[in-house]
Amino acid sequence: MKNKQDTPAQKAPNLNGLKEISTDKTFMLIEPGNLVLLTTRDNSKNNVMALSWIMPMDFAARFALVTGSWNYSCRALEKTRQCVLAIPPAGILKKAVSTGNLDGGEVDDKFAECGLTPLPARDVCAPLVAECIANIECKIVDRIKKHDIFILQGITAWLNPKLRKAKRVHAVGNGTFIEDGRTINLKKFMLKRPDIEDL
Ligand SMILES: Cc1cc2nc3c(=O)[nH]c(=O)nc-3n(C[C@H](O)[C@H](O)[C@H](O)COP(=O)(O)O)c2cc1C
């Protein structure tokens, strides 16, 4: 028999009108990082895919992303251990999303198909994306296969000064996106914030 404290909270008589929702939808409540384009290059073939499940892990350009072997990009990442994270401005959202509709294994040139322009990176084999606000050249430093997680280390980063103030987009699930809104500056209030210059 269950103890009183084991009784699930949803069985409580008064939840102030709260409505239970399926946990399958909760990923839409925790906004991942802004939408990125993940580029790879394997066997002289450039590839690019939309990716929203990504997060910074520290202040030293370490990131975690989620992608699995069902994607061509995952296999290219495993093989080359290099990639670029490109940050698309809201103005190219449809192009960015179109990279998520095509399988790199079935398309010769996804950049061309999606209307994007590859540029050579300096320190990795994967290409930069010319239309993006910024590009981060990365090496894979770890892989947690059980959870389809790659840990990346950014080694070189490029900013397009003309797009510095462009709005980014955030994928919140089910084909919906949020464009950057009002900027709130609480620098003076954040006492533990490391002192970093703006982009
Ligand atoms: C907005 C958006 C976000 C996506 N986020 C991810 C993601 O975080 N991880 C993932 O594995 N796939 C994600 N996808 C799906 C891939 O982009 C899609 O499967 C793509 O076709 C893979 O391309 P590839 O086979 O060339 O690697 C996303 C797609 C879209 C449109």
mmCIF file of N, CA and C in Angstrom, residues 2-137:
data_model
loop_
_atom_site.group_PDB
_atom_site.id
_atom_site.type_symbol
_atom_site.label_atom_id
_atom_site.label_comp_id
_atom_site.label_asym_id
_atom_site.label_seq_id
_atom_site.Cartn_x
_atom_site.Cartn_y
_atom_site.Cartn_z
ATOM 1 N N LYS A 2 0.427 2.273 -0.749
ATOM 2 C CA LYS A 2 1.253 3.480 -0.889
ATOM 3 C C LYS A 2 1.160 4.380 0.346
ATOM 4 N N ASN A 3 2.275 5.027 0.670
ATOM 5 C CA ASN A 3 2.232 6.053 1.724
ATOM 6 C C ASN A 3 1.484 7.270 1.218
ATOM 7 N N LYS A 4 1.061 8.098 2.150
ATOM 8 C CA LYS A 4 0.340 9.310 1.748
ATOM 9 C C LYS A 4 1.216 10.203 0.862
ATOM 10 N N GLN A 5 2.549 10.290 1.204
ATOM 11 C CA GLN A 5 3.403 11.197 0.423
ATOM 12 C C GLN A 5 3.676 10.686 -0.992
ATOM 13 N N ASP A 6 3.368 9.384 -1.286
ATOM 14 C CA ASP A 6 3.549 8.850 -2.629
ATOM 15 C C ASP A 6 2.391 9.189 -3.564
ATOM 16 N N THR A 7 1.310 9.693 -3.023
ATOM 17 C CA THR A 7 0.143 9.989 -3.854
ATOM 18 C C THR A 7 0.519 11.029 -4.890
ATOM 19 N N PRO A 8 0.300 10.747 -6.206
ATOM 20 C CA PRO A 8 0.699 11.728 -7.224
ATOM 21 C C PRO A 8 -0.006 13.064 -7.038
ATOM 22 N N ALA A 9 0.707 14.144 -7.327
ATOM 23 C CA ALA A 9 0.163 15.492 -7.108
ATOM 24 C C ALA A 9 -1.126 15.710 -7.897
ATOM 25 N N GLN A 10 -1.245 15.064 -9.096
ATOM 26 C CA GLN A 10 -2.417 15.336 -9.929
ATOM 27 C C GLN A 10 -3.712 14.799 -9.324
ATOM 28 N N LYS A 11 -3.562 13.950 -8.281
ATOM 29 C CA LYS A 11 -4.762 13.415 -7.639
ATOM 30 C C LYS A 11 -5.286 14.392 -6.573
ATOM 31 N N ALA A 12 -4.512 15.418 -6.270
ATOM 32 C CA ALA A 12 -4.941 16.367 -5.245
ATOM 33 C C ALA A 12 -6.240 17.042 -5.689
ATOM 34 N N PRO A 13 -7.140 17.317 -4.766
ATOM 35 C CA PRO A 13 -8.462 17.814 -5.155
ATOM 36 C C PRO A 13 -8.454 19.204 -5.779
ATOM 37 N N ASN A 14 -7.550 20.068 -5.328
ATOM 38 C CA ASN A 14 -7.598 21.441 -5.845
ATOM 39 C C ASN A 14 -6.259 21.819 -6.464
ATOM 40 N N LEU A 15 -6.228 21.906 -7.814
ATOM 41 C CA LEU A 15 -4.973 22.283 -8.486
ATOM 42 C C LEU A 15 -5.127 23.629 -9.171
ATOM 43 N N ASN A 16 -6.044 24.420 -8.646
ATOM 44 C CA ASN A 16 -6.174 25.790 -9.157
ATOM 45 C C ASN A 16 -6.492 25.823 -10.651
ATOM 46 N N GLY A 17 -7.224 24.824 -11.138
ATOM 47 C CA GLY A 17 -7.629 24.831 -12.553
ATOM 48 C C GLY A 17 -6.588 24.287 -13.507
ATOM 49 N N LEU A 18 -5.477 23.724 -12.990
ATOM 50 C CA LEU A 18 -4.439 23.192 -13.888
ATOM 51 C C LEU A 18 -4.989 22.026 -14.702
ATOM 52 N N LYS A 19 -4.562 21.944 -15.970
ATOM 53 C CA LYS A 19 -5.028 20.887 -16.859
ATOM 54 C C LYS A 19 -3.847 19.976 -17.182
ATOM 55 N N GLU A 20 -4.012 18.692 -17.049
ATOM 56 C CA GLU A 20 -2.916 17.777 -17.355
ATOM 57 C C GLU A 20 -2.712 17.724 -18.876
ATOM 58 N N ILE A 21 -1.447 17.758 -19.295
ATOM 59 C CA ILE A 21 -1.140 17.614 -20.722
ATOM 60 C C ILE A 21 -0.202 16.419 -20.901
ATOM 61 N N SER A 22 -0.103 15.937 -22.127
ATOM 62 C CA SER A 22 0.754 14.791 -22.391
ATOM 63 C C SER A 22 2.225 15.198 -22.237
ATOM 64 N N THR A 23 3.004 14.357 -21.584
ATOM 65 C CA THR A 23 4.435 14.682 -21.432
ATOM 66 C C THR A 23 5.132 14.720 -22.796
ATOM 67 N N ASP A 24 4.529 14.086 -23.813
ATOM 68 C CA ASP A 24 5.119 14.130 -25.168
ATOM 69 C C ASP A 24 5.231 15.557 -25.690
ATOM 70 N N LYS A 25 4.425 16.473 -25.119
ATOM 71 C CA LYS A 25 4.450 17.855 -25.620
ATOM 72 C C LYS A 25 5.385 18.750 -24.821
ATOM 73 N N THR A 26 5.954 18.238 -23.737
ATOM 74 C CA THR A 26 6.682 19.140 -22.844
ATOM 75 C C THR A 26 7.971 19.683 -23.458
ATOM 76 N N PHE A 27 8.498 18.990 -24.494
ATOM 77 C CA PHE A 27 9.709 19.539 -25.128
ATOM 78 C C PHE A 27 9.423 20.902 -25.742
ATOM 79 N N MET A 28 8.133 21.166 -26.024
ATOM 80 C CA MET A 28 7.777 22.459 -26.616
ATOM 81 C C MET A 28 7.793 23.580 -25.574
ATOM 82 N N LEU A 29 7.855 23.203 -24.294
ATOM 83 C CA LEU A 29 7.826 24.217 -23.231
ATOM 84 C C LEU A 29 9.228 24.675 -22.848
ATOM 85 N N ILE A 30 10.210 23.842 -23.137
ATOM 86 C CA ILE A 30 11.584 24.220 -22.786
ATOM 87 C C ILE A 30 12.279 24.573 -24.084
ATOM 88 N N GLU A 31 12.420 25.830 -24.307
ATOM 89 C CA GLU A 31 12.929 26.303 -25.590
ATOM 90 C C GLU A 31 14.406 25.921 -25.711
ATOM 91 N N PRO A 32 14.765 25.168 -26.757
ATOM 92 C CA PRO A 32 16.177 24.836 -26.902
ATOM 93 C C PRO A 32 16.943 26.069 -27.390
ATOM 94 N N GLY A 33 18.175 25.873 -27.739
ATOM 95 C CA GLY A 33 18.936 27.012 -28.263
ATOM 96 C C GLY A 33 18.295 27.517 -29.534
ATOM 97 N N ASN A 34 18.785 28.630 -30.067
ATOM 98 C CA ASN A 34 18.215 29.098 -31.333
ATOM 99 C C ASN A 34 18.511 28.085 -32.431
ATOM 100 N N LEU A 35 17.680 28.126 -33.447
ATOM 101 C CA LEU A 35 17.841 27.195 -34.565
ATOM 102 C C LEU A 35 19.231 27.377 -35.175
ATOM 103 N N VAL A 36 19.900 26.262 -35.454
ATOM 104 C CA VAL A 36 21.198 26.341 -36.127
ATOM 105 C C VAL A 36 21.177 25.483 -37.390
ATOM 106 N N LEU A 37 22.128 25.751 -38.263
ATOM 107 C CA LEU A 37 22.385 24.866 -39.386
ATOM 108 C C LEU A 37 23.682 24.141 -39.061
ATOM 109 N N LEU A 38 23.611 22.836 -39.103
ATOM 110 C CA LEU A 38 24.795 22.021 -38.832
ATOM 111 C C LEU A 38 25.362 21.591 -40.180
ATOM 112 N N THR A 39 26.607 21.985 -40.455
ATOM 113 C CA THR A 39 27.196 21.559 -41.725
ATOM 114 C C THR A 39 28.295 20.529 -41.483
ATOM 115 N N THR A 40 28.427 19.639 -42.477
ATOM 116 C CA THR A 40 29.468 18.609 -42.440
ATOM 117 C C THR A 40 30.027 18.466 -43.856
ATOM 118 N N ARG A 41 31.155 17.806 -43.960
ATOM 119 C CA ARG A 41 31.721 17.509 -45.281
ATOM 120 C C ARG A 41 32.375 16.137 -45.207
ATOM 121 N N ASP A 42 31.823 15.216 -45.985
ATOM 122 C CA ASP A 42 32.341 13.853 -45.986
ATOM 123 C C ASP A 42 32.573 13.449 -47.437
ATOM 124 N N ASN A 43 33.740 12.882 -47.744
ATOM 125 C CA ASN A 43 34.046 12.472 -49.126
ATOM 126 C C ASN A 43 33.808 13.599 -50.118
ATOM 127 N N SER A 44 34.276 14.789 -49.839
ATOM 128 C CA SER A 44 34.132 15.982 -50.700
ATOM 129 C C SER A 44 32.682 16.411 -50.885
ATOM 130 N N LYS A 45 31.769 15.903 -50.081
ATOM 131 C CA LYS A 45 30.369 16.300 -50.244
ATOM 132 C C LYS A 45 29.930 17.139 -49.039
ATOM 133 N N ASN A 46 29.548 18.386 -49.340
ATOM 134 C CA ASN A 46 29.040 19.254 -48.289
ATOM 135 C C ASN A 46 27.621 18.857 -47.932
ATOM 136 N N ASN A 47 27.277 18.992 -46.650
ATOM 137 C CA ASN A 47 25.880 18.760 -46.265
ATOM 138 C C ASN A 47 25.475 19.774 -45.192
ATOM 139 N N VAL A 48 24.178 19.971 -45.069
ATOM 140 C CA VAL A 48 23.657 20.956 -44.105
ATOM 141 C C VAL A 48 22.305 20.471 -43.613
ATOM 142 N N MET A 49 22.074 20.602 -42.311
ATOM 143 C CA MET A 49 20.758 20.228 -41.764
ATOM 144 C C MET A 49 20.323 21.195 -40.681
ATOM 145 N N ALA A 50 19.004 21.392 -40.572
ATOM 146 C CA ALA A 50 18.437 22.216 -39.496
ATOM 147 C C ALA A 50 18.533 21.437 -38.193
ATOM 148 N N LEU A 51 18.863 22.151 -37.122
ATOM 149 C CA LEU A 51 18.995 21.489 -35.822
ATOM 150 C C LEU A 51 18.603 22.454 -34.710
ATOM 151 N N SER A 52 17.688 22.027 -33.857
ATOM 152 C CA SER A 52 17.289 22.928 -32.769
ATOM 153 C C SER A 52 17.661 22.397 -31.386
ATOM 154 N N TRP A 53 17.965 21.102 -31.282
ATOM 155 C CA TRP A 53 18.289 20.554 -29.963
ATOM 156 C C TRP A 53 19.776 20.733 -29.690
ATOM 157 N N ILE A 54 20.108 21.884 -29.195
ATOM 158 C CA ILE A 54 21.508 22.250 -28.938
ATOM 159 C C ILE A 54 21.573 23.182 -27.741
ATOM 160 N N MET A 55 22.661 23.074 -26.977
ATOM 161 C CA MET A 55 22.826 24.006 -25.847
ATOM 162 C C MET A 55 24.297 24.246 -25.552
ATOM 163 N N PRO A 56 24.621 25.472 -25.049
ATOM 164 C CA PRO A 56 25.982 25.713 -24.571
ATOM 165 C C PRO A 56 26.184 24.961 -23.263
ATOM 166 N N MET A 57 27.427 24.533 -23.003
ATOM 167 C CA MET A 57 27.697 23.796 -21.766
ATOM 168 C C MET A 57 28.594 24.570 -20.812
ATOM 169 N N ASP A 58 29.280 25.591 -21.321
ATOM 170 C CA ASP A 58 30.141 26.410 -20.464
ATOM 171 C C ASP A 58 30.410 27.733 -21.191
ATOM 172 N N PHE A 59 31.329 28.539 -20.648
ATOM 173 C CA PHE A 59 31.633 29.828 -21.299
ATOM 174 C C PHE A 59 32.793 29.683 -22.287
ATOM 175 N N ALA A 60 33.221 28.446 -22.528
ATOM 176 C CA ALA A 60 34.418 28.235 -23.351
ATOM 177 C C ALA A 60 34.084 27.489 -24.643
ATOM 178 N N ALA A 61 32.924 27.804 -25.229
ATOM 179 C CA ALA A 61 32.553 27.281 -26.552
ATOM 180 C C ALA A 61 32.368 25.774 -26.605
ATOM 181 N N ARG A 62 31.856 25.205 -25.511
ATOM 182 C CA ARG A 62 31.518 23.778 -25.545
ATOM 183 C C ARG A 62 30.004 23.665 -25.691
ATOM 184 N N PHE A 63 29.576 22.837 -26.615
ATOM 185 C CA PHE A 63 28.146 22.700 -26.895
ATOM 186 C C PHE A 63 27.760 21.228 -26.925
ATOM 187 N N ALA A 64 26.485 20.964 -26.604
ATOM 188 C CA ALA A 64 25.948 19.605 -26.746
ATOM 189 C C ALA A 64 24.819 19.662 -27.761
ATOM 190 N N LEU A 65 24.799 18.726 -28.686
ATOM 191 C CA LEU A 65 23.676 18.658 -29.632
ATOM 192 C C LEU A 65 23.165 17.220 -29.712
ATOM 193 N N VAL A 66 21.914 17.113 -30.147
ATOM 194 C CA VAL A 66 21.285 15.800 -30.255
ATOM 195 C C VAL A 66 20.959 15.503 -31.715
ATOM 196 N N THR A 67 21.526 14.438 -32.227
ATOM 197 C CA THR A 67 21.125 13.922 -33.540
ATOM 198 C C THR A 67 21.520 12.449 -33.597
ATOM 199 N N GLY A 68 20.743 11.677 -34.318
ATOM 200 C CA GLY A 68 20.972 10.229 -34.318
ATOM 201 C C GLY A 68 21.299 9.685 -35.690
ATOM 202 N N SER A 69 21.588 8.406 -35.738
ATOM 203 C CA SER A 69 22.112 7.796 -36.966
ATOM 204 C C SER A 69 21.079 7.736 -38.089
ATOM 205 N N TRP A 70 19.815 8.104 -37.804
ATOM 206 C CA TRP A 70 18.821 8.200 -38.877
ATOM 207 C C TRP A 70 19.174 9.362 -39.811
ATOM 208 N N ASN A 71 20.009 10.296 -39.379
ATOM 209 C CA ASN A 71 20.396 11.437 -40.221
ATOM 210 C C ASN A 71 21.757 11.192 -40.870
ATOM 211 N N TYR A 72 21.869 11.587 -42.133
ATOM 212 C CA TYR A 72 23.140 11.526 -42.863
ATOM 213 C C TYR A 72 24.202 12.304 -42.076
ATOM 214 N N SER A 73 23.814 13.481 -41.554
ATOM 215 C CA SER A 73 24.777 14.349 -40.847
ATOM 216 C C SER A 73 25.427 13.635 -39.674
ATOM 217 N N CYS A 74 24.655 12.808 -38.996
ATOM 218 C CA CYS A 74 25.188 12.096 -37.831
ATOM 219 C C CYS A 74 26.331 11.178 -38.270
ATOM 220 N N ARG A 75 26.106 10.497 -39.365
ATOM 221 C CA ARG A 75 27.145 9.575 -39.849
ATOM 222 C C ARG A 75 28.382 10.365 -40.285
ATOM 223 N N ALA A 76 28.170 11.520 -40.915
ATOM 224 C CA ALA A 76 29.309 12.360 -41.325
ATOM 225 C C ALA A 76 30.057 12.895 -40.099
ATOM 226 N N LEU A 77 29.307 13.238 -39.055
ATOM 227 C CA LEU A 77 29.945 13.724 -37.813
ATOM 228 C C LEU A 77 30.803 12.628 -37.191
ATOM 229 N N GLU A 78 30.241 11.430 -37.146
ATOM 230 C CA GLU A 78 30.974 10.312 -36.539
ATOM 231 C C GLU A 78 32.269 10.042 -37.292
ATOM 232 N N LYS A 79 32.193 10.168 -38.614
ATOM 233 C CA LYS A 79 33.353 9.843 -39.440
ATOM 234 C C LYS A 79 34.410 10.952 -39.405
ATOM 235 N N THR A 80 33.989 12.188 -39.588
ATOM 236 C CA THR A 80 34.968 13.273 -39.739
ATOM 237 C C THR A 80 35.303 13.959 -38.416
ATOM 238 N N ARG A 81 34.395 13.884 -37.437
ATOM 239 C CA ARG A 81 34.536 14.520 -36.121
ATOM 240 C C ARG A 81 34.720 16.039 -36.230
ATOM 241 N N GLN A 82 34.156 16.614 -37.279
ATOM 242 C CA GLN A 82 34.236 18.068 -37.474
ATOM 243 C C GLN A 82 32.894 18.572 -38.001
ATOM 244 N N CYS A 83 32.576 19.817 -37.688
ATOM 245 C CA CYS A 83 31.339 20.397 -38.230
ATOM 246 C C CYS A 83 31.393 21.916 -38.059
ATOM 247 N N VAL A 84 30.370 22.559 -38.611
ATOM 248 C CA VAL A 84 30.175 24.002 -38.381
ATOM 249 C C VAL A 84 28.755 24.200 -37.877
ATOM 250 N N LEU A 85 28.609 25.067 -36.868
ATOM 251 C CA LEU A 85 27.286 25.496 -36.411
ATOM 252 C C LEU A 85 27.073 26.895 -36.983
ATOM 253 N N ALA A 86 26.092 27.029 -37.868
ATOM 254 C CA ALA A 86 25.825 28.331 -38.494
ATOM 255 C C ALA A 86 24.488 28.846 -37.962
ATOM 256 N N ILE A 87 24.439 30.138 -37.677
ATOM 257 C CA ILE A 87 23.252 30.722 -37.038
ATOM 258 C C ILE A 87 22.447 31.499 -38.081
ATOM 259 N N PRO A 88 21.313 30.951 -38.527
ATOM 260 C CA PRO A 88 20.570 31.641 -39.585
ATOM 261 C C PRO A 88 19.772 32.830 -39.048
ATOM 262 N N PRO A 89 19.704 33.923 -39.819
ATOM 263 C CA PRO A 89 18.815 35.017 -39.447
ATOM 264 C C PRO A 89 17.373 34.636 -39.802
ATOM 265 N N ALA A 90 16.411 35.297 -39.155
ATOM 266 C CA ALA A 90 14.996 34.975 -39.404
ATOM 267 C C ALA A 90 14.654 35.102 -40.893
ATOM 268 N N GLY A 91 15.353 35.997 -41.590
ATOM 269 C CA GLY A 91 15.068 36.251 -43.004
ATOM 270 C C GLY A 91 15.271 35.040 -43.907
ATOM 271 N N ILE A 92 16.025 34.050 -43.458
ATOM 272 C CA ILE A 92 16.217 32.856 -44.313
ATOM 273 C C ILE A 92 15.590 31.614 -43.673
ATOM 274 N N LEU A 93 14.584 31.844 -42.822
ATOM 275 C CA LEU A 93 13.999 30.709 -42.083
ATOM 276 C C LEU A 93 13.499 29.599 -43.008
ATOM 277 N N LYS A 94 12.813 29.962 -44.100
ATOM 278 C CA LYS A 94 12.281 28.893 -44.968
ATOM 279 C C LYS A 94 13.422 28.070 -45.588
ATOM 280 N N LYS A 95 14.491 28.743 -45.979
ATOM 281 C CA LYS A 95 15.644 28.001 -46.522
ATOM 282 C C LYS A 95 16.212 27.073 -45.439
ATOM 283 N N ALA A 96 16.317 27.624 -44.219
ATOM 284 C CA ALA A 96 16.876 26.826 -43.114
ATOM 285 C C ALA A 96 16.011 25.597 -42.860
ATOM 286 N N VAL A 97 14.693 25.791 -42.836
ATOM 287 C CA VAL A 97 13.795 24.663 -42.575
ATOM 288 C C VAL A 97 13.856 23.655 -43.723
ATOM 289 N N SER A 98 14.051 24.143 -44.943
ATOM 290 C CA SER A 98 14.080 23.208 -46.079
ATOM 291 C C SER A 98 15.249 22.222 -45.953
ATOM 292 N N THR A 99 16.300 22.602 -45.230
ATOM 293 C CA THR A 99 17.413 21.654 -45.037
ATOM 294 C C THR A 99 16.988 20.492 -44.145
ATOM 295 N N GLY A 100 15.889 20.691 -43.409
ATOM 296 C CA GLY A 100 15.356 19.637 -42.545
ATOM 297 C C GLY A 100 14.370 18.738 -43.264
ATOM 298 N N ASN A 101 14.083 19.061 -44.522
ATOM 299 C CA ASN A 101 13.140 18.228 -45.294
ATOM 300 C C ASN A 101 13.840 17.264 -46.223
ATOM 301 N N LEU A 102 15.143 17.428 -46.379
ATOM 302 C CA LEU A 102 15.883 16.607 -47.343
ATOM 303 C C LEU A 102 16.909 15.747 -46.618
ATOM 304 N N ASP A 103 17.102 14.559 -47.144
ATOM 305 C CA ASP A 103 18.078 13.638 -46.575
ATOM 306 C C ASP A 103 19.378 13.747 -47.367
ATOM 307 N N GLY A 104 20.446 14.114 -46.682
ATOM 308 C CA GLY A 104 21.735 14.293 -47.354
ATOM 309 C C GLY A 104 22.176 13.081 -48.152
ATOM 310 N N GLY A 105 21.717 11.908 -47.748
ATOM 311 C CA GLY A 105 22.082 10.687 -48.465
ATOM 312 C C GLY A 105 21.392 10.578 -49.822
ATOM 313 N N GLU A 106 20.330 11.356 -50.000
ATOM 314 C CA GLU A 106 19.551 11.254 -51.252
ATOM 315 C C GLU A 106 19.734 12.455 -52.172
ATOM 316 N N VAL A 107 20.454 13.469 -51.700
ATOM 317 C CA VAL A 107 20.607 14.712 -52.477
ATOM 318 C C VAL A 107 22.087 14.964 -52.699
ATOM 319 N N ASP A 108 22.466 15.296 -53.928
ATOM 320 C CA ASP A 108 23.885 15.526 -54.218
ATOM 321 C C ASP A 108 24.394 16.799 -53.561
ATOM 322 N N ASP A 109 23.613 17.879 -53.690
ATOM 323 C CA ASP A 109 24.070 19.177 -53.205
ATOM 324 C C ASP A 109 22.926 19.884 -52.475
ATOM 325 N N LYS A 110 22.878 19.627 -51.164
ATOM 326 C CA LYS A 110 21.771 20.194 -50.372
ATOM 327 C C LYS A 110 21.878 21.715 -50.270
ATOM 328 N N PHE A 111 23.108 22.235 -50.277
ATOM 329 C CA PHE A 111 23.282 23.699 -50.253
ATOM 330 C C PHE A 111 22.544 24.305 -51.444
ATOM 331 N N ALA A 112 22.816 23.751 -52.643
ATOM 332 C CA ALA A 112 22.202 24.303 -53.860
ATOM 333 C C ALA A 112 20.685 24.110 -53.816
ATOM 334 N N GLU A 113 20.249 22.927 -53.406
ATOM 335 C CA GLU A 113 18.800 22.640 -53.347
ATOM 336 C C GLU A 113 18.078 23.621 -52.437
ATOM 337 N N CYS A 114 18.743 24.043 -51.377
ATOM 338 C CA CYS A 114 18.083 24.902 -50.375
ATOM 339 C C CYS A 114 18.436 26.377 -50.559
ATOM 340 N N GLY A 115 19.190 26.704 -51.593
ATOM 341 C CA GLY A 115 19.516 28.113 -51.865
ATOM 342 C C GLY A 115 20.504 28.710 -50.888
ATOM 343 N N LEU A 116 21.423 27.886 -50.401
ATOM 344 C CA LEU A 116 22.448 28.368 -49.459
ATOM 345 C C LEU A 116 23.836 28.283 -50.097
ATOM 346 N N THR A 117 24.742 29.133 -49.601
ATOM 347 C CA THR A 117 26.075 29.223 -50.216
ATOM 348 C C THR A 117 27.157 28.736 -49.249
ATOM 349 N N PRO A 118 27.897 27.667 -49.627
ATOM 350 C CA PRO A 118 28.995 27.221 -48.761
ATOM 351 C C PRO A 118 30.244 28.080 -48.947
ATOM 352 N N LEU A 119 30.959 28.325 -47.865
ATOM 353 C CA LEU A 119 32.256 29.010 -47.922
ATOM 354 C C LEU A 119 33.259 28.121 -47.209
ATOM 355 N N PRO A 120 34.522 28.153 -47.647
ATOM 356 C CA PRO A 120 35.494 27.288 -46.954
ATOM 357 C C PRO A 120 35.743 27.770 -45.519
ATOM 358 N N ALA A 121 35.757 26.836 -44.595
ATOM 359 C CA ALA A 121 36.118 27.172 -43.212
ATOM 360 C C ALA A 121 37.633 27.211 -43.105
ATOM 361 N N ARG A 122 38.151 27.757 -41.997
ATOM 362 C CA ARG A 122 39.612 27.819 -41.876
ATOM 363 C C ARG A 122 40.194 26.565 -41.229
ATOM 364 N N ASP A 123 39.515 26.044 -40.193
ATOM 365 C CA ASP A 123 40.151 24.993 -39.396
ATOM 366 C C ASP A 123 39.436 23.645 -39.408
ATOM 367 N N VAL A 124 38.314 23.567 -40.122
ATOM 368 C CA VAL A 124 37.624 22.274 -40.229
ATOM 369 C C VAL A 124 37.248 22.039 -41.691
ATOM 370 N N CYS A 125 36.922 20.771 -42.004
ATOM 371 C CA CYS A 125 36.584 20.454 -43.403
ATOM 372 C C CYS A 125 35.162 20.899 -43.756
ATOM 373 N N ALA A 126 34.265 20.998 -42.765
ATOM 374 C CA ALA A 126 32.868 21.374 -43.040
ATOM 375 C C ALA A 126 32.796 22.837 -43.480
ATOM 376 N N PRO A 127 31.820 23.182 -44.342
ATOM 377 C CA PRO A 127 31.748 24.562 -44.839
ATOM 378 C C PRO A 127 31.001 25.517 -43.915
ATOM 379 N N LEU A 128 31.331 26.812 -44.048
ATOM 380 C CA LEU A 128 30.537 27.883 -43.416
ATOM 381 C C LEU A 128 29.324 28.120 -44.305
ATOM 382 N N VAL A 129 28.323 28.826 -43.775
ATOM 383 C CA VAL A 129 27.145 29.185 -44.571
ATOM 384 C C VAL A 129 27.140 30.705 -44.729
ATOM 385 N N ALA A 130 27.300 31.168 -45.980
ATOM 386 C CA ALA A 130 27.482 32.608 -46.231
ATOM 387 C C ALA A 130 26.311 33.447 -45.728
ATOM 388 N N GLU A 131 25.087 32.922 -45.789
ATOM 389 C CA GLU A 131 23.891 33.699 -45.452
ATOM 390 C C GLU A 131 23.672 33.838 -43.942
ATOM 391 N N CYS A 132 24.549 33.223 -43.129
ATOM 392 C CA CYS A 132 24.275 33.174 -41.685
ATOM 393 C C CYS A 132 24.894 34.322 -40.897
ATOM 394 N N ILE A 133 24.324 34.564 -39.725
ATOM 395 C CA ILE A 133 24.783 35.653 -38.842
ATOM 396 C C ILE A 133 26.195 35.333 -38.342
ATOM 397 N N ALA A 134 26.384 34.079 -37.959
ATOM 398 C CA ALA A 134 27.688 33.669 -37.426
ATOM 399 C C ALA A 134 27.908 32.195 -37.756
ATOM 400 N N ASN A 135 29.156 31.806 -37.760
ATOM 401 C CA ASN A 135 29.529 30.413 -38.023
ATOM 402 C C ASN A 135 30.566 30.001 -36.979
ATOM 403 N N ILE A 136 30.382 28.834 -36.381
ATOM 404 C CA ILE A 136 31.324 28.354 -35.373
ATOM 405 C C ILE A 136 31.925 27.042 -35.879
ATOM 406 N N GLU A 137 33.216 27.046 -36.106
ATOM 407 C CA GLU A 137 33.893 25.826 -36.545
ATOM 408 C C GLU A 137 34.137 24.971 -35.299
#
